[in-house]
Coordinates of C-alpha atoms in Angstrom, one line a residue:
M9 CA 30.1 13.7 -23.1
S10 CA 28.2 16.4 -22.0
K11 CA 29.5 17.5 -18.6
Q12 CA 27.5 16.6 -15.0
R13 CA 26.6 18.6 -12.9
F14 CA 25.7 17.7 -9.3
F15 CA 24.2 18.9 -6.0
P16 CA 26.2 19.4 -2.8
S17 CA 26.0 16.6 -0.4
A18 CA 23.4 18.5 2.1
V19 CA 21.3 19.7 -0.8
N20 CA 21.3 16.4 -2.1
W21 CA 20.3 14.8 1.1
I22 CA 17.1 17.3 0.9
I23 CA 16.1 16.4 -2.4
T24 CA 16.0 12.9 -1.9
Q25 CA 14.1 13.1 1.0
I26 CA 11.2 15.1 -1.0
Q27 CA 11.3 13.0 -3.5
R28 CA 11.0 10.0 -1.1
Y29 CA 8.0 11.7 0.4
D30 CA 5.3 13.6 -0.5
P31 CA 5.5 16.7 1.3
P32 CA 3.4 20.1 0.3
G33 CA 4.3 21.5 -2.7
K34 CA 6.3 18.8 -4.2
Y35 CA 5.2 19.2 -7.9
F36 CA 6.0 22.8 -7.8
L37 CA 8.6 22.6 -6.4
Y38 CA 9.7 20.1 -9.1
Q39 CA 8.2 21.8 -11.9
H40 CA 9.5 25.6 -10.4
L41 CA 12.8 24.7 -11.1
K42 CA 13.0 22.1 -13.5
G43 CA 14.2 24.9 -15.9
R44 CA 17.0 26.1 -13.7
Y45 CA 18.2 22.7 -12.7
G46 CA 16.6 20.5 -15.0
R47 CA 19.8 18.2 -16.1
H48 CA 21.4 18.1 -12.5
L49 CA 22.0 14.9 -11.4
I50 CA 20.5 13.7 -7.9
K51 CA 22.4 11.2 -5.7
H52 CA 20.8 7.9 -4.8
R53 CA 21.5 5.0 -2.9
I54 CA 20.3 1.4 -4.5
D55 CA 21.7 -1.6 -2.3
N56 CA 24.3 0.5 -1.3
Q57 CA 25.3 1.5 -4.9
D58 CA 25.5 5.2 -6.0
F59 CA 22.6 5.9 -8.5
Y60 CA 21.6 9.1 -10.2
V61 CA 18.7 10.3 -12.0
P62 CA 18.2 14.0 -13.4
W63 CA 16.0 16.2 -12.1
D64 CA 14.1 16.7 -14.9
Q65 CA 12.5 13.2 -14.7
W66 CA 9.4 13.1 -13.1
C67 CA 8.9 9.4 -12.4
F68 CA 11.6 9.3 -9.9
W69 CA 9.6 11.8 -8.0
Y70 CA 5.9 10.6 -8.8
N71 CA 7.6 6.6 -7.6
R72 CA 9.1 8.3 -4.3
G73 CA 12.9 7.5 -5.5
P74 CA 14.3 5.7 -8.0
E75 CA 14.0 2.1 -5.7
N76 CA 10.5 2.2 -6.2
Y77 CA 10.3 2.4 -10.1
Y78 CA 7.4 1.1 -11.4
L79 CA 7.5 -1.9 -9.0
D80 CA 4.1 -3.2 -10.0
E81 CA 5.4 -4.2 -13.4
I82 CA 9.3 -5.0 -12.7
D83 CA 8.9 -7.2 -9.3
P84 CA 6.7 -9.9 -11.2
F85 CA 9.7 -10.0 -14.0
L86 CA 12.8 -9.7 -11.2
E87 CA 10.8 -12.9 -9.3
I88 CA 11.0 -15.0 -12.2
L89 CA 14.4 -14.4 -12.8
R90 CA 15.1 -15.1 -9.4
Q91 CA 13.4 -18.7 -10.0
E92 CA 16.3 -19.5 -12.2
Q93 CA 19.0 -21.4 -10.7
G94 CA 21.5 -21.0 -13.9
S95 CA 24.0 -18.1 -14.7
I96 CA 21.9 -15.0 -15.8
A97 CA 22.9 -12.6 -18.5
F98 CA 20.6 -9.4 -18.7
I99 CA 20.6 -7.1 -21.1
D100 CA 18.5 -4.1 -21.0
L101 CA 17.4 -2.5 -24.7
G102 CA 16.4 0.9 -24.6
A103 CA 17.7 1.0 -20.8
D104 CA 17.8 5.2 -20.3
I105 CA 19.6 6.1 -17.5
G106 CA 19.9 2.5 -16.2
I107 CA 17.2 1.6 -13.5
V108 CA 16.2 -1.4 -14.5
S109 CA 19.6 -2.4 -14.9
A110 CA 20.2 -1.2 -10.9
L111 CA 16.6 -3.3 -10.3
V112 CA 17.6 -6.4 -11.7
A113 CA 21.3 -6.4 -9.9
S114 CA 20.0 -5.3 -6.6
R115 CA 17.2 -8.1 -6.5
C116 CA 18.8 -10.9 -8.7
K117 CA 22.0 -13.1 -7.4
N118 CA 22.6 -15.0 -10.0
L119 CA 23.2 -12.3 -12.3
S120 CA 26.6 -13.0 -14.3
T121 CA 26.7 -9.9 -16.5
I122 CA 24.5 -6.9 -17.5
L123 CA 24.4 -4.9 -20.8
A124 CA 23.0 -2.3 -21.2
V125 CA 22.3 -0.5 -24.5
E126 CA 20.8 3.0 -25.0
P127 CA 20.5 5.2 -28.3
N128 CA 20.0 8.9 -26.5
P129 CA 23.6 10.6 -26.1
R130 CA 22.1 12.6 -23.0
S131 CA 20.5 9.4 -21.4
Y132 CA 23.5 7.5 -22.4
D133 CA 26.1 10.0 -20.5
I134 CA 24.2 9.1 -17.1
L135 CA 24.0 5.3 -17.9
A136 CA 27.4 5.0 -18.3
L137 CA 27.9 6.4 -14.6
N138 CA 26.1 4.6 -13.5
A139 CA 26.4 1.4 -14.9
A140 CA 30.1 2.2 -13.3
H141 CA 28.4 1.6 -10.0
L142 CA 26.5 -1.5 -10.4
P143 CA 27.6 -4.3 -8.1
V144 CA 28.1 -7.3 -11.3
K145 CA 30.1 -7.2 -14.4
A146 CA 28.2 -4.1 -16.6
M147 CA 29.0 -2.9 -20.0
T148 CA 27.3 -0.4 -22.0
Q149 CA 27.0 0.6 -25.7
E150 CA 25.3 4.0 -27.4
A151 CA 23.2 2.5 -29.8
A152 CA 19.6 1.6 -31.1
I153 CA 18.5 -2.1 -31.7
S154 CA 16.4 -3.4 -34.9
N155 CA 16.8 -5.9 -37.5
F156 CA 19.8 -4.5 -39.5
T157 CA 23.2 -3.2 -38.6
G158 CA 24.5 0.4 -39.8
S159 CA 22.6 3.2 -38.7
A160 CA 19.8 5.4 -38.7
Y161 CA 18.5 9.3 -37.2
F162 CA 17.1 9.2 -33.7
H163 CA 14.5 11.9 -32.9
F164 CA 14.8 13.0 -29.0
D165 CA 13.9 16.5 -27.3
E166 CA 16.9 18.3 -26.8
S167 CA 15.8 20.3 -24.1
V168 CA 15.2 17.3 -21.6
A169 CA 18.0 15.2 -19.7
S170 CA 16.5 11.7 -21.0
D171 CA 13.8 12.1 -23.7
H172 CA 11.6 8.5 -22.8
E173 CA 10.1 9.0 -26.0
G174 CA 13.2 8.8 -28.7
H175 CA 12.8 7.0 -31.9
I176 CA 14.8 5.5 -34.4
S177 CA 13.8 6.2 -38.3
L178 CA 15.4 5.8 -41.8
T179 CA 14.1 9.8 -42.8
Q180 CA 15.0 12.9 -41.4
A181 CA 13.1 14.6 -39.2
Q182 CA 10.8 17.7 -39.6
E183 CA 13.1 21.2 -39.5
T184 CA 11.5 21.2 -35.2
S185 CA 13.7 18.5 -34.0
N186 CA 17.0 16.9 -34.4
N187 CA 18.6 14.8 -37.0
Y188 CA 21.1 13.1 -34.8
Q189 CA 22.3 9.8 -36.1
T190 CA 22.9 6.9 -33.9
K191 CA 24.6 3.3 -34.7
V192 CA 22.3 0.5 -35.3
T193 CA 22.5 -3.1 -34.5
T194 CA 20.8 -6.1 -34.2
F195 CA 20.6 -8.6 -31.3
D196 CA 22.0 -11.8 -32.7
T197 CA 25.4 -9.2 -33.3
L198 CA 25.3 -8.6 -29.5
S199 CA 24.9 -12.3 -28.4
K200 CA 27.6 -13.4 -30.7
D201 CA 30.0 -10.7 -29.9
L202 CA 29.2 -11.5 -26.2
A203 CA 28.6 -14.8 -26.1
L204 CA 25.1 -14.6 -24.4
T205 CA 24.3 -18.2 -25.5
S206 CA 26.5 -19.7 -22.9
H207 CA 24.4 -18.7 -19.8
D208 CA 21.4 -20.8 -19.1
C209 CA 19.3 -17.7 -19.1
I210 CA 19.0 -14.3 -21.3
A211 CA 16.9 -11.9 -19.3
I212 CA 16.0 -8.6 -21.6
K213 CA 14.2 -5.6 -21.2
L214 CA 12.9 -4.1 -24.5
D215 CA 11.8 -0.8 -24.3
V216 CA 13.0 0.6 -28.3
E217 CA 10.3 2.5 -29.3
G218 CA 8.5 0.7 -32.2
Q219 CA 11.5 -1.6 -32.8
E220 CA 10.0 -4.6 -30.8
K221 CA 8.9 -6.3 -33.8
A222 CA 11.9 -5.3 -35.5
F223 CA 14.2 -6.5 -32.4
F224 CA 12.7 -10.1 -32.7
E225 CA 13.4 -10.1 -36.7
G226 CA 17.0 -9.7 -35.7
A227 CA 17.6 -11.6 -32.7
S228 CA 16.1 -15.4 -34.3
E229 CA 19.1 -16.7 -34.6
T230 CA 20.1 -16.3 -30.4
I231 CA 16.4 -17.0 -29.6
K232 CA 16.3 -20.7 -31.5
S233 CA 19.8 -21.2 -29.3
A234 CA 19.8 -19.9 -26.3
S235 CA 18.7 -22.2 -23.1
K236 CA 15.8 -19.9 -21.9
M237 CA 15.0 -16.4 -22.6
I238 CA 12.8 -14.7 -20.6
V239 CA 11.8 -10.5 -22.3
L240 CA 10.3 -7.9 -20.5
V241 CA 8.8 -6.1 -23.4
E242 CA 6.5 -2.2 -23.4
L243 CA 3.2 -1.9 -25.3
H244 CA 2.4 1.8 -25.9
P245 CA -0.5 2.1 -27.7
D246 CA 0.5 5.5 -29.1
V247 CA 4.0 4.3 -30.4
L248 CA 2.0 1.1 -31.8
K249 CA -0.3 3.6 -33.7
R250 CA 2.9 6.2 -34.9
E251 CA 4.2 2.2 -35.9
N252 CA 1.2 0.9 -37.5
M253 CA 1.8 -1.9 -35.4
T254 CA -0.2 -4.2 -33.3
P255 CA 0.6 -6.9 -30.0
E256 CA 0.0 -9.4 -32.2
E257 CA 2.9 -8.8 -34.7
I258 CA 4.9 -8.1 -32.2
F259 CA 4.3 -11.7 -30.6
E260 CA 3.9 -13.4 -34.1
A261 CA 7.7 -12.2 -34.3
A262 CA 8.9 -13.4 -31.7
E263 CA 6.7 -16.9 -32.0
K264 CA 8.3 -17.6 -35.5
Q265 CA 11.6 -18.9 -33.9
R266 CA 10.1 -20.4 -30.7
N267 CA 7.6 -20.7 -28.6
F268 CA 5.9 -18.2 -25.8
K269 CA 4.1 -18.2 -22.8
W270 CA 3.4 -14.0 -22.8
L271 CA 2.1 -12.8 -19.0
V272 CA 0.9 -9.5 -18.2
P273 CA 2.7 -8.1 -14.6
L274 CA 0.1 -5.2 -14.4
E275 CA -3.0 -8.3 -14.5
G276 CA -1.4 -10.6 -11.3
N277 CA 1.0 -12.0 -14.3
Q278 CA -2.7 -12.8 -16.2
P279 CA -1.8 -15.7 -18.9
V280 CA -1.9 -13.5 -22.6
D281 CA -4.6 -15.9 -24.9
R282 CA -2.8 -16.2 -28.2
K283 CA -6.4 -16.2 -29.8
T284 CA -7.9 -13.4 -29.0
P285 CA -5.9 -9.8 -29.8
F286 CA -4.6 -8.2 -27.0
Y287 CA -6.7 -5.0 -26.6
D288 CA -9.7 -7.4 -26.3
Q289 CA -8.5 -8.9 -23.1
F290 CA -6.7 -5.5 -21.4
K291 CA -7.8 -2.1 -21.1
H292 CA -6.2 0.6 -23.6
Q293 CA -3.1 1.3 -22.3
Q294 CA 0.3 0.9 -21.5
Y295 CA 1.8 -2.4 -20.4
D296 CA 4.3 -4.4 -20.1
V297 CA 4.5 -7.9 -20.7
I298 CA 6.5 -11.0 -20.0
G299 CA 7.5 -13.7 -22.8
I300 CA 9.4 -17.0 -21.6
T301 CA 10.7 -19.3 -24.1
D302 CA 9.4 -23.4 -23.5

C-alpha cells in the first residue's frame, strides 16, 4: 500500500470550498499545483461520512465535489434502486476510489452490502480507505473482472493517483507503459463466494474499460438465478473502438442469459430500441446505460 498524504485541516477546508464553487482561477490553481500535490488526498463529507479524493482527479473539481459526481446519469440509477422493496447487494466493478459506492450508500437505505472491485493499485489504496467509512457493510477486492479467472497485465498511467483509462490485456504493454499483473476473476465466482443471489436484487455498476461483454459472459449463472439484476454499464466510443466491440455485442451477451430492458439516463431514461444500432439512436459519445432484468 502506498503512503497516503493529507492536507492540514484548515488547508483541506479551503480546498474543499474551492472545489465546491467556481472562483476565478480555479482551473489554474488545480493545474499549477497538480505536479506538487497530485497524490495528496482531500477530505470531503458525504452523508456525514469521510470521503477522500486525490488532488489530480479533475472530475471532482469540475463537478463541484464528489457528492455531485455526474448526477445526471447516476441519479436515475439511484431512483430505480430506491424503488426496490427488498434487500440489495451493490457491486461496484471498476470502482476507482469508490465514489459511486459512496453515493449509493448515502441515497439508498435498503442496501444490505457493498462489494467494490478495482484492479488499479493506486486507486485501490484510496478505495479501501473510503470503503472503511461507508455507513453499510462494505468489502473491497483488488482485481479485474472478465470471463476467466487467473491473472492479466494491467496497463495504466502510474504518474497519476487514479487512471480512469487503465485496462487489462493478455499481452505485455509497449516499453512506454508498465506491465503490472493483476488478479482476474468472473462475476459468477464473486457471486458464489458471497452468496449474492440470496439478495432480492443485485445492483451492479460496470465500468471495466473493455471487459463489458466478458463480464456478462462470466456472469451467466448469476444472471439466470438472480431474483432481479440492475446494471449500470458504461459505453465509451474510444474503448469500444480499441476493443473492436459494439454496444450490440454487449447487450447480446447479457440477453443470451435473460431478457433485459435498456434505458439511457442522460436522455431521460429513453428506452433503447434493440432493433436499431445504439449509435444510430443516440449521439456518438460516452453514455451510461441501465439494464434491468425482466
